[in-house]
Each structure stands twice: as C-alpha cells, then as structure tokens.
PDB file of C-alpha atoms in Angstrom:
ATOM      1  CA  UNK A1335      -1.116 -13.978 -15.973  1.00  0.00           C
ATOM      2  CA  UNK A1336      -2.456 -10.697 -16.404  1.00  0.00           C
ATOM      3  CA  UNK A1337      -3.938 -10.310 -12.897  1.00  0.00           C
ATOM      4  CA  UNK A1338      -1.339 -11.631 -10.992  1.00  0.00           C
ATOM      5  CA  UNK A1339       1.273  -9.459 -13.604  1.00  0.00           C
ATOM      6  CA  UNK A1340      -0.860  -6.250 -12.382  1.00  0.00           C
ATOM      7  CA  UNK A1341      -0.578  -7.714  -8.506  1.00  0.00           C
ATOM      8  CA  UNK A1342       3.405  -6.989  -9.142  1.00  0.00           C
ATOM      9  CA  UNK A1343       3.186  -3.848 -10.685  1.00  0.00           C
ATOM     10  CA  UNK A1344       0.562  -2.345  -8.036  1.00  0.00           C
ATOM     11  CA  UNK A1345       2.753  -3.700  -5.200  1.00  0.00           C
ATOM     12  CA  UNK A1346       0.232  -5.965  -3.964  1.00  0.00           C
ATOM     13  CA  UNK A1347      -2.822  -3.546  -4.529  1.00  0.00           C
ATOM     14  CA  UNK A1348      -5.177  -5.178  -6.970  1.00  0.00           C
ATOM     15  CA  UNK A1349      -8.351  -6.048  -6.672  1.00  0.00           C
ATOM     16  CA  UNK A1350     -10.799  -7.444  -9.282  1.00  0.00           C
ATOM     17  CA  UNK A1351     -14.564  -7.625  -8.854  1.00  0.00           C
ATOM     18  CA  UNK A1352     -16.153 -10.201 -10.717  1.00  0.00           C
ATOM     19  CA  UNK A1353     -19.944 -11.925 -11.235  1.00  0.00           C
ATOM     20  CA  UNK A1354     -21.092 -14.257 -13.670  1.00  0.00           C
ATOM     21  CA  UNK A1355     -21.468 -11.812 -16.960  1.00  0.00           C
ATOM     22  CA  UNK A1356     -24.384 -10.657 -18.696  1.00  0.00           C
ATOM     23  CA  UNK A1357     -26.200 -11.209 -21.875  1.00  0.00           C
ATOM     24  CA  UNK A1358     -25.097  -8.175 -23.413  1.00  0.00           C
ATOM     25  CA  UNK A1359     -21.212  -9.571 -22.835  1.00  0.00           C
ATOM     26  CA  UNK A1360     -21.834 -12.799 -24.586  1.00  0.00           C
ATOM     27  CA  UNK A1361     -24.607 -12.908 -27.416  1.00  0.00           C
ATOM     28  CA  UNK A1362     -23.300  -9.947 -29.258  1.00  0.00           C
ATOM     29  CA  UNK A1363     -19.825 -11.602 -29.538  1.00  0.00           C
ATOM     30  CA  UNK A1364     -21.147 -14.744 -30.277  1.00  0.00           C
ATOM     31  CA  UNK A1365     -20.719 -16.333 -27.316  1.00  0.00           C
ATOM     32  CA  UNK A1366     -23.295 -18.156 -25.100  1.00  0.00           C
ATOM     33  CA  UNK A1367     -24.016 -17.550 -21.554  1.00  0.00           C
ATOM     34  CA  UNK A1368     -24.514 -21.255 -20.589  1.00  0.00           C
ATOM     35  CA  UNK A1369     -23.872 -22.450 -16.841  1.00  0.00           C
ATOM     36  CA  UNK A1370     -22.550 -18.549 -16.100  1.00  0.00           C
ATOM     37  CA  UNK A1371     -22.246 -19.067 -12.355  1.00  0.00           C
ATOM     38  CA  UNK A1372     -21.110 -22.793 -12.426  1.00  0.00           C
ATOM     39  CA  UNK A1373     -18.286 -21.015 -15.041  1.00  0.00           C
ATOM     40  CA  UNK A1374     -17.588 -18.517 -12.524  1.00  0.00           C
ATOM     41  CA  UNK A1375     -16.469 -20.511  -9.937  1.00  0.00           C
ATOM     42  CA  UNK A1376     -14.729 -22.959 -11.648  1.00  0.00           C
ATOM     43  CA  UNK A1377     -12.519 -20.096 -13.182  1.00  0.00           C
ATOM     44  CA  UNK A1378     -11.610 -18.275  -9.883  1.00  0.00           C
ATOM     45  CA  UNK A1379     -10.847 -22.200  -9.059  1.00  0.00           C
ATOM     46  CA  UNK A1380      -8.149 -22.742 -11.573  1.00  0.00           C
ATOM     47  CA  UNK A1381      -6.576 -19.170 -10.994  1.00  0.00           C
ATOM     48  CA  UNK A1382      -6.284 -20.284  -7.503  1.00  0.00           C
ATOM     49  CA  UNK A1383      -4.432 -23.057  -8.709  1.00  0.00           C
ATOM     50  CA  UNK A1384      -2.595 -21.580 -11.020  1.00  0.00           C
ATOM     51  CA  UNK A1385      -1.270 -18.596  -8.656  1.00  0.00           C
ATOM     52  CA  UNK A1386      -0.335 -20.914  -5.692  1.00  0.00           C
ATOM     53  CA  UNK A1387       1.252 -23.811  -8.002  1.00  0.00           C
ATOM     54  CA  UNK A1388       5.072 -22.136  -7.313  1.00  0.00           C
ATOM     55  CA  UNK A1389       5.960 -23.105 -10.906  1.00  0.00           C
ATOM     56  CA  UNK A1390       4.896 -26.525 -10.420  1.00  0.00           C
ATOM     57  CA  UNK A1391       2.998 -27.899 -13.400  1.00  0.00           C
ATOM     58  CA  UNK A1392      -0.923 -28.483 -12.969  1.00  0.00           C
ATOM     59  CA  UNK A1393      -3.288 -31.034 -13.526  1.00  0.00           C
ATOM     60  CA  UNK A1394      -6.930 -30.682 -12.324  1.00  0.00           C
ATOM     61  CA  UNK A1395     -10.533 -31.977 -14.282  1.00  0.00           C
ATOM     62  CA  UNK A1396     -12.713 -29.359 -14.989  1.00  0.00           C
ATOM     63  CA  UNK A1397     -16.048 -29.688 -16.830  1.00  0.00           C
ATOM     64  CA  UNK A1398     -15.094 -26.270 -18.870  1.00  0.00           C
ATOM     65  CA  UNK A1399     -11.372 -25.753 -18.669  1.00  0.00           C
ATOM     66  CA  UNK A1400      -9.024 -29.044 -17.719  1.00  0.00           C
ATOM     67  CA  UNK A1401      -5.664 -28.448 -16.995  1.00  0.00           C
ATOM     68  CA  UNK A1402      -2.878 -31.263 -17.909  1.00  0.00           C
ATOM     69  CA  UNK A1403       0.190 -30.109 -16.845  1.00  0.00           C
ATOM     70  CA  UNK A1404      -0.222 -26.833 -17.292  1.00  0.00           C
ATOM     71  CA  UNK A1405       2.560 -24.186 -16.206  1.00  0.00           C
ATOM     72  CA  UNK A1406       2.065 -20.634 -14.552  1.00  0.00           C
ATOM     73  CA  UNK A1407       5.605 -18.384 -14.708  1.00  0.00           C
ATOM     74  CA  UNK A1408       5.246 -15.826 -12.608  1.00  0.00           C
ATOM     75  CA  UNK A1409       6.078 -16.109  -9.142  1.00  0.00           C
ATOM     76  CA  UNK A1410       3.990 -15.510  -6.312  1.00  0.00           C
ATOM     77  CA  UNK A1411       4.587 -11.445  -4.864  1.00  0.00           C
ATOM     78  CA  UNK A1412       4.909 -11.058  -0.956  1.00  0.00           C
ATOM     79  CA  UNK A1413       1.776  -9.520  -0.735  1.00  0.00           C
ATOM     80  CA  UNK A1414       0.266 -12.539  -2.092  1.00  0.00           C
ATOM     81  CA  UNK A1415      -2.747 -12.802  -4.777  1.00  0.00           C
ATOM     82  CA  UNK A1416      -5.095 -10.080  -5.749  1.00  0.00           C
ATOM     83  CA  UNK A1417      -7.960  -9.911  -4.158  1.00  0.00           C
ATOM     84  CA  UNK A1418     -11.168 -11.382  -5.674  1.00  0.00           C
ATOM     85  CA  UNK A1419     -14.480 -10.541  -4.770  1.00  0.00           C
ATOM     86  CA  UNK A1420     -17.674 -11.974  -5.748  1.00  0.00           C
ATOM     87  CA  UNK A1421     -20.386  -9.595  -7.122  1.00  0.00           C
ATOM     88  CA  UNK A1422     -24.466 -10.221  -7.398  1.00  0.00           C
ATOM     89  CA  UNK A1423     -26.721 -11.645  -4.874  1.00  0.00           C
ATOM     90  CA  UNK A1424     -27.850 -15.516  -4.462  1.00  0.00           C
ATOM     91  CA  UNK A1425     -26.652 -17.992  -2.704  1.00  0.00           C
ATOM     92  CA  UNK A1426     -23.899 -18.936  -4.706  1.00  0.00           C
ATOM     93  CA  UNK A1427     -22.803 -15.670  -4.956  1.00  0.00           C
ATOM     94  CA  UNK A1428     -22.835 -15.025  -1.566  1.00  0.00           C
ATOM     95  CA  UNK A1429     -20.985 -18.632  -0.908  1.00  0.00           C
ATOM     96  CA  UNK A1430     -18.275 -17.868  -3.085  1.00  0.00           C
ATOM     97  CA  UNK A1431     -17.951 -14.637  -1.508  1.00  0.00           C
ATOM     98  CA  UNK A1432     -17.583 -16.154   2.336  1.00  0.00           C
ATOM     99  CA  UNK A1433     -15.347 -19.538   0.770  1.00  0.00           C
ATOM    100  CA  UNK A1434     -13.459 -18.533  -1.658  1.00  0.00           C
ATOM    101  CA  UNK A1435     -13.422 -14.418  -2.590  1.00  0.00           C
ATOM    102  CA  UNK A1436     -12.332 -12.026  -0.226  1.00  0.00           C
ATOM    103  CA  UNK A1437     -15.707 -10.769  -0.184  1.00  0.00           C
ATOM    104  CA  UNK A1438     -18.449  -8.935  -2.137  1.00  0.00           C
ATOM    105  CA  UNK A1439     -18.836  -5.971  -3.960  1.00  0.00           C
ATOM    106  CA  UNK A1440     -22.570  -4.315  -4.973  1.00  0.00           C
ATOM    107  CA  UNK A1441     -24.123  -1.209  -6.684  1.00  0.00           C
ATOM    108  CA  UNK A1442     -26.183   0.603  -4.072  1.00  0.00           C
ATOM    109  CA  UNK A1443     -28.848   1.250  -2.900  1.00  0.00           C
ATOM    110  CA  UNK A1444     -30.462  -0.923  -5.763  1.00  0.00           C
ATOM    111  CA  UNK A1445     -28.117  -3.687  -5.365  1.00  0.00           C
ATOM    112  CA  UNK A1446     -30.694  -4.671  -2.361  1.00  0.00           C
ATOM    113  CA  UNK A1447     -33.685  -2.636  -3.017  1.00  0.00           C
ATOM    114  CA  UNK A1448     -32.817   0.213  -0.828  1.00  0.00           C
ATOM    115  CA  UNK A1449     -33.411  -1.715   1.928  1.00  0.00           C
ATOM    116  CA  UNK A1450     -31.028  -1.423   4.409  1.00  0.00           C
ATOM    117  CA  UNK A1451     -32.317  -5.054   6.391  1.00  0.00           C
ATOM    118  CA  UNK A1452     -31.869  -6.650   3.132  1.00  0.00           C
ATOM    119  CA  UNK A1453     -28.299  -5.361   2.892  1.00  0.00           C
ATOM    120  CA  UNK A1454     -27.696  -5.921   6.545  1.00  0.00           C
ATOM    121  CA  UNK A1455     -29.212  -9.648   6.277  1.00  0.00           C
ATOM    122  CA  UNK A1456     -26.696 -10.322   2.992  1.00  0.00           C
ATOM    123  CA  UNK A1457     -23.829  -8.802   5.055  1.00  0.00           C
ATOM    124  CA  UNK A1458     -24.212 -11.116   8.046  1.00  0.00           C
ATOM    125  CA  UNK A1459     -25.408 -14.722   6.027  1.00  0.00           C
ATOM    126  CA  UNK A1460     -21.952 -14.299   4.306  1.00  0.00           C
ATOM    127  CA  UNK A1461     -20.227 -13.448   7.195  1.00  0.00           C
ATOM    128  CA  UNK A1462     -22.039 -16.659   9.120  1.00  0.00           C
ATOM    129  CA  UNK A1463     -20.294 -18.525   5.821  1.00  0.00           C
ATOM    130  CA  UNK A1464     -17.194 -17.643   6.546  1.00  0.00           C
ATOM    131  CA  UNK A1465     -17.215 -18.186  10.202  1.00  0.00           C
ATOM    132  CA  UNK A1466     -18.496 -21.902   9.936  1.00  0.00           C
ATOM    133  CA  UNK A1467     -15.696 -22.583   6.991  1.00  0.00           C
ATOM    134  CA  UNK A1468     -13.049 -21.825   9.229  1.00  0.00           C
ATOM    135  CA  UNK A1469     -12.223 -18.226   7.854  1.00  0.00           C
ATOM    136  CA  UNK A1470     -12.468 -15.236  10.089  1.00  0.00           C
ATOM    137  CA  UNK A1471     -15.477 -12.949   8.481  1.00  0.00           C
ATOM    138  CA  UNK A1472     -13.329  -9.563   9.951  1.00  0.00           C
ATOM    139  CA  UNK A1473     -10.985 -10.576   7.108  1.00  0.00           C
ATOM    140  CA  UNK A1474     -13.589 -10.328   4.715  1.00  0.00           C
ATOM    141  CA  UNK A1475     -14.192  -6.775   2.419  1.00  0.00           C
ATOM    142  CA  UNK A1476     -17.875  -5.700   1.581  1.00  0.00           C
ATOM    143  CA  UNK A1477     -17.879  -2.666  -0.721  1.00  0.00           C
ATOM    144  CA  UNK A1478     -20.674  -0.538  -2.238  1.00  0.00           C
ATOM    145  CA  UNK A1479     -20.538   0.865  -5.232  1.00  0.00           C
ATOM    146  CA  UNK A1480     -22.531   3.872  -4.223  1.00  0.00           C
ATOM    147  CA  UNK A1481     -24.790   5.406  -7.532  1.00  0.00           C
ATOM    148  CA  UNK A1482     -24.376   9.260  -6.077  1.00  0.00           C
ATOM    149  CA  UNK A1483     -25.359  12.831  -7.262  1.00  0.00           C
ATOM    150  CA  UNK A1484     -23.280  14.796  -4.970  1.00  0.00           C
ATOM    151  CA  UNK A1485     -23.629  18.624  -4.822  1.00  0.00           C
ATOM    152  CA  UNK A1486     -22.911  21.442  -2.752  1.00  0.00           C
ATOM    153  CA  UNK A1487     -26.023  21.415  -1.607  1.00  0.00           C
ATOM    154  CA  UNK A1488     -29.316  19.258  -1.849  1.00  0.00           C
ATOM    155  CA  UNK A1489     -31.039  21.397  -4.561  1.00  0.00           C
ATOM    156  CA  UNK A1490     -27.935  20.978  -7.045  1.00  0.00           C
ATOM    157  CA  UNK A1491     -28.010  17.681  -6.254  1.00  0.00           C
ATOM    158  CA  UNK A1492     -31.368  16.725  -6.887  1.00  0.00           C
ATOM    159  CA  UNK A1493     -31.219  18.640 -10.079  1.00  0.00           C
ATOM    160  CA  UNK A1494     -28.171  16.573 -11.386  1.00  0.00           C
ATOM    161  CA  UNK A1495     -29.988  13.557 -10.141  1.00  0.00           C
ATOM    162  CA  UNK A1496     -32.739  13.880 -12.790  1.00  0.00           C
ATOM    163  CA  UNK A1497     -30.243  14.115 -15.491  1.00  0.00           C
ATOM    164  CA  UNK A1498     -31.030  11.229 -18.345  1.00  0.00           C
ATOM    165  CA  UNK A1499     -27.678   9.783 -17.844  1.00  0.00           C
ATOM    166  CA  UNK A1500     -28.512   8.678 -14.495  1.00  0.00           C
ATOM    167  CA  UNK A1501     -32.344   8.404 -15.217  1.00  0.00           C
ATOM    168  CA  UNK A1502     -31.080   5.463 -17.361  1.00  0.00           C
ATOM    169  CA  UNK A1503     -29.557   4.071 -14.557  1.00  0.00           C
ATOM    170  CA  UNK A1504     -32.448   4.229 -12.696  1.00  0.00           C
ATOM    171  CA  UNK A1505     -34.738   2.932 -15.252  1.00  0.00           C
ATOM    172  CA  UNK A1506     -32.029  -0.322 -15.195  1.00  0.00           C
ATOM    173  CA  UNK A1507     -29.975  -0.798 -11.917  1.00  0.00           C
ATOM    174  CA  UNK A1508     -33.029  -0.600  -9.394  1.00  0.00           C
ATOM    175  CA  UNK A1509     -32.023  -4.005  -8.554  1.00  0.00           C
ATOM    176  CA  UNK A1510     -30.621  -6.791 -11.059  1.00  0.00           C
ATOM    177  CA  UNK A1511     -34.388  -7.716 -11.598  1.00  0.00           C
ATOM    178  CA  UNK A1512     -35.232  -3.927 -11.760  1.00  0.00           C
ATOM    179  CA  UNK A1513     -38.849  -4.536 -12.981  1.00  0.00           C
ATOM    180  CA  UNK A1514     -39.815  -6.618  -9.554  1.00  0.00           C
ATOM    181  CA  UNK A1515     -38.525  -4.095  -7.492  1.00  0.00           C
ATOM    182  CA  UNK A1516     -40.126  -0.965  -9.115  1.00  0.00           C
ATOM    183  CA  UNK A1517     -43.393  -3.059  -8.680  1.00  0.00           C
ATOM    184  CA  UNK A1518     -42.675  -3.465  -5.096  1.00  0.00           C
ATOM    185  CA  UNK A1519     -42.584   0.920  -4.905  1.00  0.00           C
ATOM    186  CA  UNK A1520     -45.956   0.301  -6.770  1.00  0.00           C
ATOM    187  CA  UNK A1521     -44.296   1.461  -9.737  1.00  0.00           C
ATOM    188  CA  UNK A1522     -44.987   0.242 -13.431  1.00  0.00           C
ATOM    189  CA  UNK A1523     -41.283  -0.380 -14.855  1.00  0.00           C
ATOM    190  CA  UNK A1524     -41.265   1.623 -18.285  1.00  0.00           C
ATOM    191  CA  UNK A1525     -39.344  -1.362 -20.036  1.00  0.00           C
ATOM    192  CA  UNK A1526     -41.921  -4.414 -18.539  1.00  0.00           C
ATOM    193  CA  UNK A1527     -40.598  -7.065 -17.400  1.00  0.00           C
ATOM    194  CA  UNK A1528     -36.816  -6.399 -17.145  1.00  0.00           C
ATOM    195  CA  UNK A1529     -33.811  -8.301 -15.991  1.00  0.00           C
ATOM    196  CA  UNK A1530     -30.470  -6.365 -15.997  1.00  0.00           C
ATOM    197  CA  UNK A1531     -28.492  -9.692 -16.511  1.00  0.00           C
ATOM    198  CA  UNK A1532     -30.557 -10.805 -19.055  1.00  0.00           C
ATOM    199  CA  UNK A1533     -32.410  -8.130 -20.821  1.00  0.00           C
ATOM    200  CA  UNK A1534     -30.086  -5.060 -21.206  1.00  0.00           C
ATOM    201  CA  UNK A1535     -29.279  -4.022 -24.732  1.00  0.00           C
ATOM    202  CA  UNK A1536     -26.928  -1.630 -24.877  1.00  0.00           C
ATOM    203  CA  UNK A1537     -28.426  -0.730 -28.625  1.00  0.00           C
ATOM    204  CA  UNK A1538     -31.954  -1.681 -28.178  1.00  0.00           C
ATOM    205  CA  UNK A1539     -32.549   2.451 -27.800  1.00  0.00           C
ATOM    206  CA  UNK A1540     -30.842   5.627 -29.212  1.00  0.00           C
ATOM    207  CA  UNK A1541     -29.809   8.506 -27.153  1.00  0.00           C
ATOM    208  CA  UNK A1542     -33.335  10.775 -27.748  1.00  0.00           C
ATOM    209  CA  UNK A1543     -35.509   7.545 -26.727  1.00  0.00           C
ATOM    210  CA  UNK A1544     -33.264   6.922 -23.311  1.00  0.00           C
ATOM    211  CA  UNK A1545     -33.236  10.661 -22.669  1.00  0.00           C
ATOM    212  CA  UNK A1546     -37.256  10.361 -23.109  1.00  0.00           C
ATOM    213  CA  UNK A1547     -37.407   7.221 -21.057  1.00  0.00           C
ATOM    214  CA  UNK A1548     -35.000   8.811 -18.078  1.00  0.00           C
ATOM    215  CA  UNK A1549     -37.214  11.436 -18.220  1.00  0.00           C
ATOM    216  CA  UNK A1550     -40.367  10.133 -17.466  1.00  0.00           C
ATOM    217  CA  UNK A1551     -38.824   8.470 -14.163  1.00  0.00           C
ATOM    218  CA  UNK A1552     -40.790   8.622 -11.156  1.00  0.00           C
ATOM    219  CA  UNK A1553     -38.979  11.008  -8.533  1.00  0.00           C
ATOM    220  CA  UNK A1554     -39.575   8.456  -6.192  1.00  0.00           C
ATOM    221  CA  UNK A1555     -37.670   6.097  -8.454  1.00  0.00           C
ATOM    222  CA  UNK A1556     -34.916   8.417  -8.659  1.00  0.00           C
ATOM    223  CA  UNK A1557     -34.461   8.358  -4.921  1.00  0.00           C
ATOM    224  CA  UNK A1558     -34.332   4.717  -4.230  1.00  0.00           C
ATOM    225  CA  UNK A1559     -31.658   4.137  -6.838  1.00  0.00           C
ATOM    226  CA  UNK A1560     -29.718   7.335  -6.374  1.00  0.00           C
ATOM    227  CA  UNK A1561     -27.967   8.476  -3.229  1.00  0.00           C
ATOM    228  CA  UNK A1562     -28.178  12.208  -3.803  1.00  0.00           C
ATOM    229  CA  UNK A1563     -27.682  15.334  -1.844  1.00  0.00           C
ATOM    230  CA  UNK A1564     -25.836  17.760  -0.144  1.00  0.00           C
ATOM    231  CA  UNK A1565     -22.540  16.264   1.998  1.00  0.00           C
ATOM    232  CA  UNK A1566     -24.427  16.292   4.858  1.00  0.00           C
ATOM    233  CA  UNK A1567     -27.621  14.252   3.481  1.00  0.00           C
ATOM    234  CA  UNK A1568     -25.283  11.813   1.384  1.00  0.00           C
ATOM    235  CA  UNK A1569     -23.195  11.030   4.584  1.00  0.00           C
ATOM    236  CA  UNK A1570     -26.208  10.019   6.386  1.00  0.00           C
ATOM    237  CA  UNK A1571     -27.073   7.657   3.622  1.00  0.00           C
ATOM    238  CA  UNK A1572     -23.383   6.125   3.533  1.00  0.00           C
ATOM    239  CA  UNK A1573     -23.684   5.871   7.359  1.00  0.00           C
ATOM    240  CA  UNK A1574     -26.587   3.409   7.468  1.00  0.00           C
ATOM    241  CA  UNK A1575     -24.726   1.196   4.476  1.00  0.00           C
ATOM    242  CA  UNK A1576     -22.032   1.163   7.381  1.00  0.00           C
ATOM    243  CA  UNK A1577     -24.053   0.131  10.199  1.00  0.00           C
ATOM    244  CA  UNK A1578     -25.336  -2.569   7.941  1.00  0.00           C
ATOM    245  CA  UNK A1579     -21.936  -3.741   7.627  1.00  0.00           C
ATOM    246  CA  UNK A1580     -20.288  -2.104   4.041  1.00  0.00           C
ATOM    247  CA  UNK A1581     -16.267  -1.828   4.976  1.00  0.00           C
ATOM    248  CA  UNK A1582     -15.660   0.508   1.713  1.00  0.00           C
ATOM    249  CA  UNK A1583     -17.030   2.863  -0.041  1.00  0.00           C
ATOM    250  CA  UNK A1584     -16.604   3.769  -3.854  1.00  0.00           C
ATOM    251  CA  UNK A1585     -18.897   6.676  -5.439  1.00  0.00           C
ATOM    252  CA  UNK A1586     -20.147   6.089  -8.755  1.00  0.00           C
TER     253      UNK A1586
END
C-alpha cells in the first residue's frame, strides 16, 4: 500500500530497488535471514498480485505469506506500478531481474570487480532472459550506483578519495564478497574473510578503529572501488559502464 500510495503521489515516478537483505537488517532486530532470496521473490510475487487485482479479493498459496481473500484498495494509477528492480548478482538475481523486475540496479565498480567484461557479461545474460521470456530487453533499466570522489580536478579528487568515510567503503563494498576480490588484486583484506551480506556489523568497530582501518587501504584498493577524478577522468570511467550496457547513472 505504501509503494503503490507513493506511485500516486510521484505521478507514476517511483522506483524501488530491492535484494534479498543482509544480516545486519535481520539478527539485530531479532529476525532471521532464512530462505532470503526464495522470500524475495515470493514478496515482489504477491505485490504483483496485489497491485493488478482491481479490487478483486485474492487468494494465492505461498510457503511464507498466503493470501485468502485478501483485499488491496487502492486503484491502479495510469502510469501503472512502480518500478521494481532486482539488486545483487547470481542467477536468481539476475532471473528476477529479466522475468519479473524491470531490471537491475548495482554499486560500481565493485558491484562486478571493476571489471568491465564482468559487468558487460551480467548486462547481456539478463538481457538474453528477457528476450527468450517474451519481454523486450530495450524495456529493461540497468543502473549503477556509481561510488565517486568527484573534484575539480584529479588531485582534489584523489585526496577526498582517501578520506576514512569512503576508505570504509572500500574496505567493505569491493564486491559483496569483498575479501575474494581484494585477493584477486593480490591484496590481503584487513577484515579476513569478509562477506558484505553476511558479515557487516555496523557496531563491530568505533569511529577511531574504522578511521585506522580506512587508512591503511591500499591505493590500489581505493581505485578499484572508487571512481574518482577530475570531470574529465570520471566521464571516461562512466563511459565504459555505458558501453557495457548501464542505461542510468546515480553518483554515490
């Protein structure tokens, strides 16, 4: 109710980005994360019923959340539903994305490494989804979430890029399994073996011991996970993202 409420009040603008949660979202609250991606889909699956049911009550079996006759008020807008799409990697994910999402949302460069044929790969396998499900894949949205330290020129930005705040990301957005891909740069991750879906703790350090952490990052580190620069430099970073198939572009 309160998406599709916000889908009237934008005028058909909204757009929610959603993956299958994180420890640090459940265990602290007292909640499990059990079957997150199974969970996932079968929620966007009853909102899907929900919005298109026209007032109609609903009945569906659902190994989490069965409906039995179960009544959504507010009328469909014009412009439709909000758009959903599907963020993370994996096959689901990237199913979901082509079948059911509008498409797929990631933080980059470390969503993929900073590999632009990894991105480029992604791009196309869900676009190959969509095509052989009978949706057209030029419909479909694929937007980075660009990590950026933009300056008016590269020095400034470099400078701002070794700031702890986004040391810290560094340290744990490389990549949702940020300790395999620091390995791959024949780096030694300075947290071991970490997972960002299943090992960040928001409280697990104070300030000083993150700011100590950040600052012991690696510069080369710093520039796989960061797009930093000058305009100039930072566009040419954003332009291979686009030839690898990213339709939008939101700086973080």
């Amino acid at each position: 109710q309160e998406m599709m409420t916000l889908q009237h009040l934008s005028a058909g603008r909204m757009t929610f980005a959603i993956g299958a949660g994180e420890n640090k979202q459940f265990e602290p609250y007292g909640e499990t994360r059990h079957k997150p991606f199974a969970r996932l889909e079968e929620a966007v699956h009853i909102w899907r019923a929900l919005w298109e049911s026209g007032g109609r009550p609903v009945t569906r079996d659902s190994e989490f959340w069965p409906l039995k006759d179960a009544v959504f008020p507010i009328p469909m807008p014009e412009s439709g539903p909000p758009d959903v799409l599907f963020v993370g990697g994996g096959d689901r994910i990237k199913r979901l994305a082509a079948t059911v999402g509008n498409g797929w949302l990631s933080f980059l460069p470390g969503g993929t490494g900073n590999d632009d044929a990894v991105l480029k790969a992604l791009i196309d396998d869900v676009r190959g989804t969509a095509a052989d499900s009978g949706r057209d894949p030029d419909e479909l949205r694929f937007v980075a979430q660009v990590v950026c330290s933009l300056a008016d020129d590269d020095e400034k930005a470099w400078e701002l890029a070794r700031h702890p705040n986004v040391g810290w990301l560094v340290i744990a957005t490389a990549s949702i399994d940020a300790s395999q891909t620091w390995e791959k740069w024949g780096l030694e991750h300075p947290l071991g073996k970490f997972n960002w879906a299943t090992d960040m703790d928001v409280s697990r350090f104070s300030p000083e011991q993150a700011a100590q952490l950040a600052d012991a990052v690696p510069d080369i580190a710093t520039d796989n996970v960061v797009v930093w620069g000058g305009p100039e430099r930072v566009a040419e970073r954003i332009q291979r993202m686009i030839d690898a198939g990213i339709t939008e572009v939101c700086f973080f």
